[in-house]
mmCIF file of C-alpha atoms in Angstrom:
data_model
loop_
_atom_site.group_PDB
_atom_site.id
_atom_site.type_symbol
_atom_site.label_atom_id
_atom_site.label_comp_id
_atom_site.label_asym_id
_atom_site.label_seq_id
_atom_site.Cartn_x
_atom_site.Cartn_y
_atom_site.Cartn_z
ATOM 1 C CA UNK S 1 67.900 100.108 139.857
ATOM 2 C CA UNK S 2 65.358 98.757 137.379
ATOM 3 C CA UNK S 3 65.752 97.730 133.769
ATOM 4 C CA UNK S 4 63.201 99.329 131.465
ATOM 5 C CA UNK S 5 62.453 98.015 128.009
ATOM 6 C CA UNK S 6 62.907 100.864 125.528
ATOM 7 C CA UNK S 7 61.749 101.531 122.002
ATOM 8 C CA UNK S 8 62.876 104.518 119.967
ATOM 9 C CA UNK S 9 60.511 104.969 117.053
ATOM 10 C CA UNK S 10 60.007 101.741 115.098
ATOM 11 C CA UNK S 11 63.308 100.276 116.285
ATOM 12 C CA UNK S 12 63.375 98.254 119.505
ATOM 13 C CA UNK S 13 66.584 99.170 121.288
ATOM 14 C CA UNK S 14 66.493 96.820 124.254
ATOM 15 C CA UNK S 15 66.836 97.685 127.921
ATOM 16 C CA UNK S 16 68.089 100.724 129.759
ATOM 17 C CA UNK S 17 69.069 100.604 133.427
ATOM 18 C CA UNK S 18 67.119 103.245 135.308
ATOM 19 C CA UNK S 19 67.398 104.553 138.839
ATOM 20 C CA UNK S 20 64.191 105.820 140.469
ATOM 21 C CA UNK S 21 65.013 108.438 143.112
ATOM 22 C CA UNK S 22 63.021 110.292 145.714
ATOM 23 C CA UNK S 23 64.150 113.094 148.021
ATOM 24 C CA UNK S 24 61.939 113.595 151.099
ATOM 25 C CA UNK S 25 62.897 117.286 151.035
ATOM 26 C CA UNK S 26 61.128 117.545 147.632
ATOM 27 C CA UNK S 27 58.334 114.988 148.075
ATOM 28 C CA UNK S 28 56.236 116.275 145.179
ATOM 29 C CA UNK S 29 58.742 115.038 142.573
ATOM 30 C CA UNK S 30 60.484 111.886 141.430
ATOM 31 C CA UNK S 31 63.705 111.657 139.452
ATOM 32 C CA UNK S 32 64.456 108.964 136.900
ATOM 33 C CA UNK S 33 68.076 108.639 135.810
ATOM 34 C CA UNK S 34 68.635 106.623 132.656
ATOM 35 C CA UNK S 35 72.069 105.013 132.474
ATOM 36 C CA UNK S 36 72.838 104.994 128.780
ATOM 37 C CA UNK S 37 76.320 103.488 128.903
ATOM 38 C CA UNK S 38 77.954 106.876 128.357
ATOM 39 C CA UNK S 39 79.453 109.342 130.819
ATOM 40 C CA UNK S 40 76.349 111.515 130.516
ATOM 41 C CA UNK S 41 73.132 110.232 131.998
ATOM 42 C CA UNK S 42 69.644 111.364 131.092
ATOM 43 C CA UNK S 43 67.534 112.682 133.991
ATOM 44 C CA UNK S 44 63.779 113.198 133.934
ATOM 45 C CA UNK S 45 61.950 114.899 136.792
ATOM 46 C CA UNK S 46 58.182 114.810 137.112
ATOM 47 C CA UNK S 47 55.579 114.837 139.832
ATOM 48 C CA UNK S 48 55.071 111.907 142.150
ATOM 49 C CA UNK S 49 51.327 112.424 141.632
ATOM 50 C CA UNK S 50 51.777 111.921 137.872
ATOM 51 C CA UNK S 51 53.541 108.605 138.520
ATOM 52 C CA UNK S 52 50.846 107.528 140.989
ATOM 53 C CA UNK S 53 48.054 108.412 138.560
ATOM 54 C CA UNK S 54 49.851 106.697 135.666
ATOM 55 C CA UNK S 55 49.655 103.396 137.532
ATOM 56 C CA UNK S 56 45.839 103.646 137.307
ATOM 57 C CA UNK S 57 45.085 105.339 133.965
ATOM 58 C CA UNK S 58 46.492 107.577 131.259
ATOM 59 C CA UNK S 59 48.228 110.442 133.015
ATOM 60 C CA UNK S 60 50.221 113.425 131.863
ATOM 61 C CA UNK S 61 50.483 115.584 128.821
ATOM 62 C CA UNK S 62 53.255 117.225 126.887
ATOM 63 C CA UNK S 63 56.713 115.788 127.577
ATOM 64 C CA UNK S 64 55.702 112.926 129.897
ATOM 65 C CA UNK S 65 52.770 110.538 129.571
ATOM 66 C CA UNK S 66 52.241 107.366 131.608
ATOM 67 C CA UNK S 67 49.648 104.597 131.452
ATOM 68 C CA UNK S 68 49.102 101.050 132.707
ATOM 69 C CA UNK S 69 49.131 98.130 130.299
ATOM 70 C CA UNK S 70 49.142 94.382 130.291
ATOM 71 C CA UNK S 71 51.501 92.306 128.170
ATOM 72 C CA UNK S 72 51.179 88.500 128.001
ATOM 73 C CA UNK S 73 54.980 88.260 128.022
ATOM 74 C CA UNK S 74 55.692 90.716 130.854
ATOM 75 C CA UNK S 75 52.460 90.941 132.858
ATOM 76 C CA UNK S 76 51.291 94.265 134.315
ATOM 77 C CA UNK S 77 53.453 97.083 133.026
ATOM 78 C CA UNK S 78 53.692 100.846 133.160
ATOM 79 C CA UNK S 79 54.379 102.634 129.889
ATOM 80 C CA UNK S 80 56.267 105.943 129.887
ATOM 81 C CA UNK S 81 56.290 108.092 126.754
ATOM 82 C CA UNK S 82 58.974 110.793 126.902
ATOM 83 C CA UNK S 83 59.388 113.666 124.411
ATOM 84 C CA UNK S 84 62.228 116.157 124.200
ATOM 85 C CA UNK S 85 63.791 118.375 121.560
ATOM 86 C CA UNK S 86 66.353 115.570 121.125
ATOM 87 C CA UNK S 87 63.791 112.861 120.346
ATOM 88 C CA UNK S 88 61.246 110.585 121.938
ATOM 89 C CA UNK S 89 61.208 107.232 123.675
ATOM 90 C CA UNK S 90 58.642 104.719 124.790
ATOM 91 C CA UNK S 91 59.608 102.753 127.893
ATOM 92 C CA UNK S 92 57.960 99.844 129.669
ATOM 93 C CA UNK S 93 58.590 98.728 133.240
ATOM 94 C CA UNK S 94 57.121 96.212 135.686
ATOM 95 C CA UNK S 95 54.137 97.835 137.359
ATOM 96 C CA UNK S 96 54.450 95.854 140.630
ATOM 97 C CA UNK S 97 58.065 97.012 141.027
ATOM 98 C CA UNK S 98 57.182 100.662 140.405
ATOM 99 C CA UNK S 99 54.162 100.435 142.719
ATOM 100 C CA UNK S 100 56.339 98.937 145.503
ATOM 101 C CA UNK S 101 58.920 101.714 145.058
ATOM 102 C CA UNK S 102 56.210 104.391 145.059
ATOM 103 C CA UNK S 103 54.601 102.899 148.185
ATOM 104 C CA UNK S 104 57.965 103.233 149.958
ATOM 105 C CA UNK S 105 58.064 106.953 149.048
ATOM 106 C CA UNK S 106 54.599 107.456 150.549
ATOM 107 C CA UNK S 107 55.731 105.637 153.693
ATOM 108 C CA UNK S 108 58.484 108.282 153.997
ATOM 109 C CA UNK S 109 56.283 111.285 153.160
ATOM 110 C CA UNK S 110 52.505 110.873 153.050
ATOM 111 C CA UNK S 111 50.331 112.515 150.427
ATOM 112 C CA UNK S 112 48.984 114.893 153.100
ATOM 113 C CA UNK S 113 52.479 115.884 154.207
ATOM 114 C CA UNK S 114 53.459 116.395 150.564
ATOM 115 C CA UNK S 115 50.655 118.939 150.098
ATOM 116 C CA UNK S 116 51.925 120.900 153.081
ATOM 117 C CA UNK S 117 55.468 120.712 151.733
ATOM 118 C CA UNK S 118 54.718 121.939 148.173
ATOM 119 C CA UNK S 119 57.222 123.930 146.170
ATOM 120 C CA UNK S 120 57.969 127.440 147.373
ATOM 121 C CA UNK S 121 56.936 130.515 145.400
ATOM 122 C CA UNK S 122 60.580 130.961 144.359
ATOM 123 C CA UNK S 123 60.755 127.365 143.075
ATOM 124 C CA UNK S 124 57.508 127.811 141.136
ATOM 125 C CA UNK S 125 58.764 131.086 139.648
ATOM 126 C CA UNK S 126 61.989 129.383 138.552
ATOM 127 C CA UNK S 127 60.036 126.496 137.036
ATOM 128 C CA UNK S 128 57.661 128.800 135.171
ATOM 129 C CA UNK S 129 60.486 130.964 133.857
ATOM 130 C CA UNK S 130 62.190 127.952 132.302
ATOM 131 C CA UNK S 131 64.790 127.547 135.046
ATOM 132 C CA UNK S 132 66.533 130.830 134.260
#
């Protein structure tokens, strides 16, 4: 579990404990669960490739954008901008910690194996239809 610094709009909120999860059965995606101190938790799912690319340069569009940054106070960081109908958030996390976690996922399932394991046609259809 990592603590991410979070900002909602102009107001700095503080830190939110976040669990990064990876399921080798679905190697093309990562799941971030934000523990907000309430019974309900906020989950965000996006591609592992998006996370990998965001460690190098601006990556993503729409609801999820990631990019590397450097802060004199916190060193190398990864910024995550999240948008939803309920609002938006800007999060910052230690890049070395995310990179180490991501490297462990690639040790479990390589990039080549991920390509061979892509989502099924049924999963893509469900995704494209809005999960209905």
